[in-house]
Amino acid sequence: MGLFDKFKKDKGEESAPYCIDSDYEYNGIAVEVDNDEESVKHIDEDFACLQKEGIEKIIRERFIPWFKGEEFADKDDQKVFEGLRVFAIHYHYSRIIAEYSPTNEDGLFGQFEFDFESADDYTADMLEATAFEVYVQDGKIVGTDGYEI
């Protein structure tokens, strides 16, 4: 047996999937959750927080202004909203150190990532794909962020 033979998987052995579908969805898109104990344990409470606040309201009030920025400030919010399509939603729960934390303190956070792409000509010049992150802690939305994919 060679050195690298020790690291080969048995043919019948399959690794657990990194993500699994949860029981939740938004606009027909299933929320994928990290396949780990803490993420699976916390998604119910954290998704309930999003529902209570209103996912559409969060997108309209927190994502659209960030997304438009200065470059597209003159674009109509409603048309922008209608021109975006969510194509994936992912959730995980983990510790985030203060330097990267939405609260600037170490803590445990649920993080939802909504991935958007353009769905019409109105937003076609604004993005190829963009991610919007919503951070939840202790039943409250504590921050949002976004980045281009």
PDB file of C-alpha atoms in Angstrom:
ATOM      1  CA  MET A   1       0.000   0.000   0.000  1.00  0.00           C
ATOM      2  CA  GLY A   2       1.413   3.372  -1.049  1.00  0.00           C
ATOM      3  CA  LEU A   3       1.327   6.529   1.004  1.00  0.00           C
ATOM      4  CA  PHE A   4      -1.610   8.062  -0.890  1.00  0.00           C
ATOM      5  CA  ASP A   5      -3.653   4.844  -0.796  1.00  0.00           C
ATOM      6  CA  LYS A   6      -4.383   5.591   2.869  1.00  0.00           C
ATOM      7  CA  PHE A   7      -6.348   8.686   1.838  1.00  0.00           C
ATOM      8  CA  LYS A   8      -8.510   7.111  -0.843  1.00  0.00           C
ATOM      9  CA  LYS A   9     -12.188   6.673  -0.143  1.00  0.00           C
ATOM     10  CA  ASP A  10     -13.706   3.234  -0.259  1.00  0.00           C
ATOM     11  CA  LYS A  11     -15.849   2.943  -3.391  1.00  0.00           C
ATOM     12  CA  GLY A  12     -19.015   2.392  -1.358  1.00  0.00           C
ATOM     13  CA  GLU A  13     -18.326   5.295   1.009  1.00  0.00           C
ATOM     14  CA  GLU A  14     -20.123   8.587   0.310  1.00  0.00           C
ATOM     15  CA  SER A  15     -19.535  11.810   2.163  1.00  0.00           C
ATOM     16  CA  ALA A  16     -22.452  13.716   3.633  1.00  0.00           C
ATOM     17  CA  PRO A  17     -23.709  16.560   1.452  1.00  0.00           C
ATOM     18  CA  TYR A  18     -22.396  20.014   2.357  1.00  0.00           C
ATOM     19  CA  CYS A  19     -25.892  21.516   2.108  1.00  0.00           C
ATOM     20  CA  ILE A  20     -29.378  20.143   2.465  1.00  0.00           C
ATOM     21  CA  ASP A  21     -32.751  21.631   1.597  1.00  0.00           C
ATOM     22  CA  SER A  22     -34.652  23.013   4.557  1.00  0.00           C
ATOM     23  CA  ASP A  23     -38.428  23.138   4.895  1.00  0.00           C
ATOM     24  CA  TYR A  24     -38.353  26.847   4.018  1.00  0.00           C
ATOM     25  CA  GLU A  25     -38.565  28.764   0.777  1.00  0.00           C
ATOM     26  CA  TYR A  26     -38.946  32.250  -0.617  1.00  0.00           C
ATOM     27  CA  ASN A  27     -40.563  32.859  -4.018  1.00  0.00           C
ATOM     28  CA  GLY A  28     -40.383  29.151  -4.773  1.00  0.00           C
ATOM     29  CA  ILE A  29     -36.648  28.914  -4.024  1.00  0.00           C
ATOM     30  CA  ALA A  30     -35.773  26.413  -1.304  1.00  0.00           C
ATOM     31  CA  VAL A  31     -33.485  27.625   1.460  1.00  0.00           C
ATOM     32  CA  GLU A  32     -30.400  25.414   1.561  1.00  0.00           C
ATOM     33  CA  VAL A  33     -28.849  24.946   4.978  1.00  0.00           C
ATOM     34  CA  ASP A  34     -25.342  23.830   5.890  1.00  0.00           C
ATOM     35  CA  ASN A  35     -25.447  20.182   6.860  1.00  0.00           C
ATOM     36  CA  ASP A  36     -24.123  20.685  10.374  1.00  0.00           C
ATOM     37  CA  GLU A  37     -25.787  20.359  13.750  1.00  0.00           C
ATOM     38  CA  GLU A  38     -25.799  24.058  14.698  1.00  0.00           C
ATOM     39  CA  SER A  39     -27.144  25.327  11.361  1.00  0.00           C
ATOM     40  CA  VAL A  40     -29.929  22.748  11.306  1.00  0.00           C
ATOM     41  CA  LYS A  41     -30.738  23.538  14.955  1.00  0.00           C
ATOM     42  CA  HIS A  42     -31.026  27.333  14.441  1.00  0.00           C
ATOM     43  CA  ILE A  43     -32.692  27.726  11.046  1.00  0.00           C
ATOM     44  CA  ASP A  44     -36.241  27.500  12.441  1.00  0.00           C
ATOM     45  CA  GLU A  45     -35.787  30.428  14.828  1.00  0.00           C
ATOM     46  CA  ASP A  46     -33.770  32.524  12.389  1.00  0.00           C
ATOM     47  CA  PHE A  47     -36.120  32.017   9.431  1.00  0.00           C
ATOM     48  CA  ALA A  48     -39.041  32.926  11.707  1.00  0.00           C
ATOM     49  CA  CYS A  49     -37.227  36.214  12.374  1.00  0.00           C
ATOM     50  CA  LEU A  50     -37.027  36.916   8.620  1.00  0.00           C
ATOM     51  CA  GLN A  51     -40.700  36.077   8.189  1.00  0.00           C
ATOM     52  CA  LYS A  52     -41.695  38.308  11.095  1.00  0.00           C
ATOM     53  CA  GLU A  53     -39.760  41.239   9.620  1.00  0.00           C
ATOM     54  CA  GLY A  54     -40.918  40.371   6.106  1.00  0.00           C
ATOM     55  CA  ILE A  55     -38.412  39.110   3.547  1.00  0.00           C
ATOM     56  CA  GLU A  56     -39.745  41.384   0.821  1.00  0.00           C
ATOM     57  CA  LYS A  57     -39.567  44.367   3.198  1.00  0.00           C
ATOM     58  CA  ILE A  58     -35.959  43.514   4.092  1.00  0.00           C
ATOM     59  CA  ILE A  59     -35.027  43.320   0.422  1.00  0.00           C
ATOM     60  CA  ARG A  60     -36.807  46.562  -0.434  1.00  0.00           C
ATOM     61  CA  GLU A  61     -35.541  48.581   2.539  1.00  0.00           C
ATOM     62  CA  ARG A  62     -32.041  47.211   3.036  1.00  0.00           C
ATOM     63  CA  PHE A  63     -30.892  45.601  -0.207  1.00  0.00           C
ATOM     64  CA  ILE A  64     -32.310  47.855  -2.943  1.00  0.00           C
ATOM     65  CA  PRO A  65     -30.732  51.094  -1.582  1.00  0.00           C
ATOM     66  CA  TRP A  66     -27.337  49.374  -1.184  1.00  0.00           C
ATOM     67  CA  PHE A  67     -27.656  47.724  -4.589  1.00  0.00           C
ATOM     68  CA  LYS A  68     -28.518  50.947  -6.408  1.00  0.00           C
ATOM     69  CA  GLY A  69     -25.731  52.890  -4.709  1.00  0.00           C
ATOM     70  CA  GLU A  70     -24.745  56.201  -6.249  1.00  0.00           C
ATOM     71  CA  GLU A  71     -24.328  54.810  -9.745  1.00  0.00           C
ATOM     72  CA  PHE A  72     -27.984  53.824 -10.139  1.00  0.00           C
ATOM     73  CA  ALA A  73     -29.604  56.235  -7.645  1.00  0.00           C
ATOM     74  CA  ASP A  74     -32.030  57.480 -10.307  1.00  0.00           C
ATOM     75  CA  LYS A  75     -33.467  53.995 -10.954  1.00  0.00           C
ATOM     76  CA  ASP A  76     -37.022  53.340  -9.756  1.00  0.00           C
ATOM     77  CA  ASP A  77     -37.053  51.118  -6.632  1.00  0.00           C
ATOM     78  CA  GLN A  78     -40.164  49.205  -7.706  1.00  0.00           C
ATOM     79  CA  LYS A  79     -38.788  48.479 -11.175  1.00  0.00           C
ATOM     80  CA  VAL A  80     -35.472  47.375  -9.679  1.00  0.00           C
ATOM     81  CA  PHE A  81     -37.283  45.064  -7.268  1.00  0.00           C
ATOM     82  CA  GLU A  82     -39.326  43.578 -10.110  1.00  0.00           C
ATOM     83  CA  GLY A  83     -36.181  43.180 -12.226  1.00  0.00           C
ATOM     84  CA  LEU A  84     -34.341  41.018  -9.715  1.00  0.00           C
ATOM     85  CA  ARG A  85     -34.716  37.269  -9.451  1.00  0.00           C
ATOM     86  CA  VAL A  86     -33.562  35.214  -6.477  1.00  0.00           C
ATOM     87  CA  PHE A  87     -31.878  32.081  -7.804  1.00  0.00           C
ATOM     88  CA  ALA A  88     -30.441  30.653  -4.570  1.00  0.00           C
ATOM     89  CA  ILE A  89     -30.781  31.079  -0.806  1.00  0.00           C
ATOM     90  CA  HIS A  90     -28.291  29.636   1.644  1.00  0.00           C
ATOM     91  CA  TYR A  91     -28.213  29.597   5.465  1.00  0.00           C
ATOM     92  CA  HIS A  92     -25.506  28.805   7.958  1.00  0.00           C
ATOM     93  CA  TYR A  93     -24.955  29.414  11.638  1.00  0.00           C
ATOM     94  CA  SER A  94     -21.493  30.097  12.981  1.00  0.00           C
ATOM     95  CA  ARG A  95     -19.244  32.216  15.148  1.00  0.00           C
ATOM     96  CA  ILE A  96     -17.994  35.448  13.626  1.00  0.00           C
ATOM     97  CA  ILE A  97     -15.116  37.350  15.184  1.00  0.00           C
ATOM     98  CA  ALA A  98     -15.526  41.041  16.009  1.00  0.00           C
ATOM     99  CA  GLU A  99     -13.471  42.255  13.040  1.00  0.00           C
ATOM    100  CA  TYR A 100     -15.990  40.747  10.575  1.00  0.00           C
ATOM    101  CA  SER A 101     -19.105  40.814  12.741  1.00  0.00           C
ATOM    102  CA  PRO A 102     -22.129  42.957  11.857  1.00  0.00           C
ATOM    103  CA  THR A 103     -22.218  44.065  15.510  1.00  0.00           C
ATOM    104  CA  ASN A 104     -18.432  44.568  15.833  1.00  0.00           C
ATOM    105  CA  GLU A 105     -18.436  41.987  18.636  1.00  0.00           C
ATOM    106  CA  ASP A 106     -17.611  38.277  18.663  1.00  0.00           C
ATOM    107  CA  GLY A 107     -20.765  36.221  18.502  1.00  0.00           C
ATOM    108  CA  LEU A 108     -22.839  33.450  17.026  1.00  0.00           C
ATOM    109  CA  PHE A 109     -24.925  34.484  14.021  1.00  0.00           C
ATOM    110  CA  GLY A 110     -27.339  32.989  11.575  1.00  0.00           C
ATOM    111  CA  GLN A 111     -26.531  34.172   8.081  1.00  0.00           C
ATOM    112  CA  PHE A 112     -28.878  34.025   5.102  1.00  0.00           C
ATOM    113  CA  GLU A 113     -27.438  34.694   1.664  1.00  0.00           C
ATOM    114  CA  PHE A 114     -29.861  35.617  -1.104  1.00  0.00           C
ATOM    115  CA  ASP A 115     -28.323  35.358  -4.572  1.00  0.00           C
ATOM    116  CA  PHE A 116     -29.875  37.591  -7.235  1.00  0.00           C
ATOM    117  CA  GLU A 117     -29.592  37.881 -10.978  1.00  0.00           C
ATOM    118  CA  SER A 118     -31.233  40.209 -13.464  1.00  0.00           C
ATOM    119  CA  ALA A 119     -34.669  39.139 -14.674  1.00  0.00           C
ATOM    120  CA  ASP A 120     -35.364  41.939 -17.162  1.00  0.00           C
ATOM    121  CA  ASP A 121     -33.856  44.678 -19.299  1.00  0.00           C
ATOM    122  CA  TYR A 122     -34.321  47.321 -16.576  1.00  0.00           C
ATOM    123  CA  THR A 123     -31.736  45.707 -14.290  1.00  0.00           C
ATOM    124  CA  ALA A 124     -29.588  44.013 -16.948  1.00  0.00           C
ATOM    125  CA  ASP A 125     -26.990  46.802 -16.862  1.00  0.00           C
ATOM    126  CA  MET A 126     -26.858  46.748 -13.045  1.00  0.00           C
ATOM    127  CA  LEU A 127     -25.608  43.237 -12.331  1.00  0.00           C
ATOM    128  CA  GLU A 128     -24.650  39.808 -13.483  1.00  0.00           C
ATOM    129  CA  ALA A 129     -25.162  38.300 -10.034  1.00  0.00           C
ATOM    130  CA  THR A 130     -25.204  39.823  -6.564  1.00  0.00           C
ATOM    131  CA  ALA A 131     -25.423  38.339  -3.081  1.00  0.00           C
ATOM    132  CA  PHE A 132     -27.292  39.926  -0.176  1.00  0.00           C
ATOM    133  CA  GLU A 133     -26.534  38.702   3.337  1.00  0.00           C
ATOM    134  CA  VAL A 134     -28.855  39.043   6.320  1.00  0.00           C
ATOM    135  CA  TYR A 135     -27.396  38.415   9.791  1.00  0.00           C
ATOM    136  CA  VAL A 136     -29.652  37.220  12.612  1.00  0.00           C
ATOM    137  CA  GLN A 137     -28.740  37.012  16.288  1.00  0.00           C
ATOM    138  CA  ASP A 138     -31.020  36.237  19.230  1.00  0.00           C
ATOM    139  CA  GLY A 139     -34.168  36.576  17.119  1.00  0.00           C
ATOM    140  CA  LYS A 140     -33.244  39.963  15.624  1.00  0.00           C
ATOM    141  CA  ILE A 141     -31.784  41.140  12.352  1.00  0.00           C
ATOM    142  CA  VAL A 142     -28.488  42.711  13.359  1.00  0.00           C
ATOM    143  CA  GLY A 143     -27.000  43.562   9.992  1.00  0.00           C
ATOM    144  CA  THR A 144     -26.983  43.185   6.230  1.00  0.00           C
ATOM    145  CA  ASP A 145     -24.292  43.230   3.607  1.00  0.00           C
ATOM    146  CA  GLY A 146     -23.883  42.611  -0.080  1.00  0.00           C
ATOM    147  CA  TYR A 147     -21.299  41.796  -2.691  1.00  0.00           C
ATOM    148  CA  GLU A 148     -21.031  40.945  -6.367  1.00  0.00           C
ATOM    149  CA  ILE A 149     -20.760  37.271  -7.163  1.00  0.00           C
TER     150      ILE A 149
END
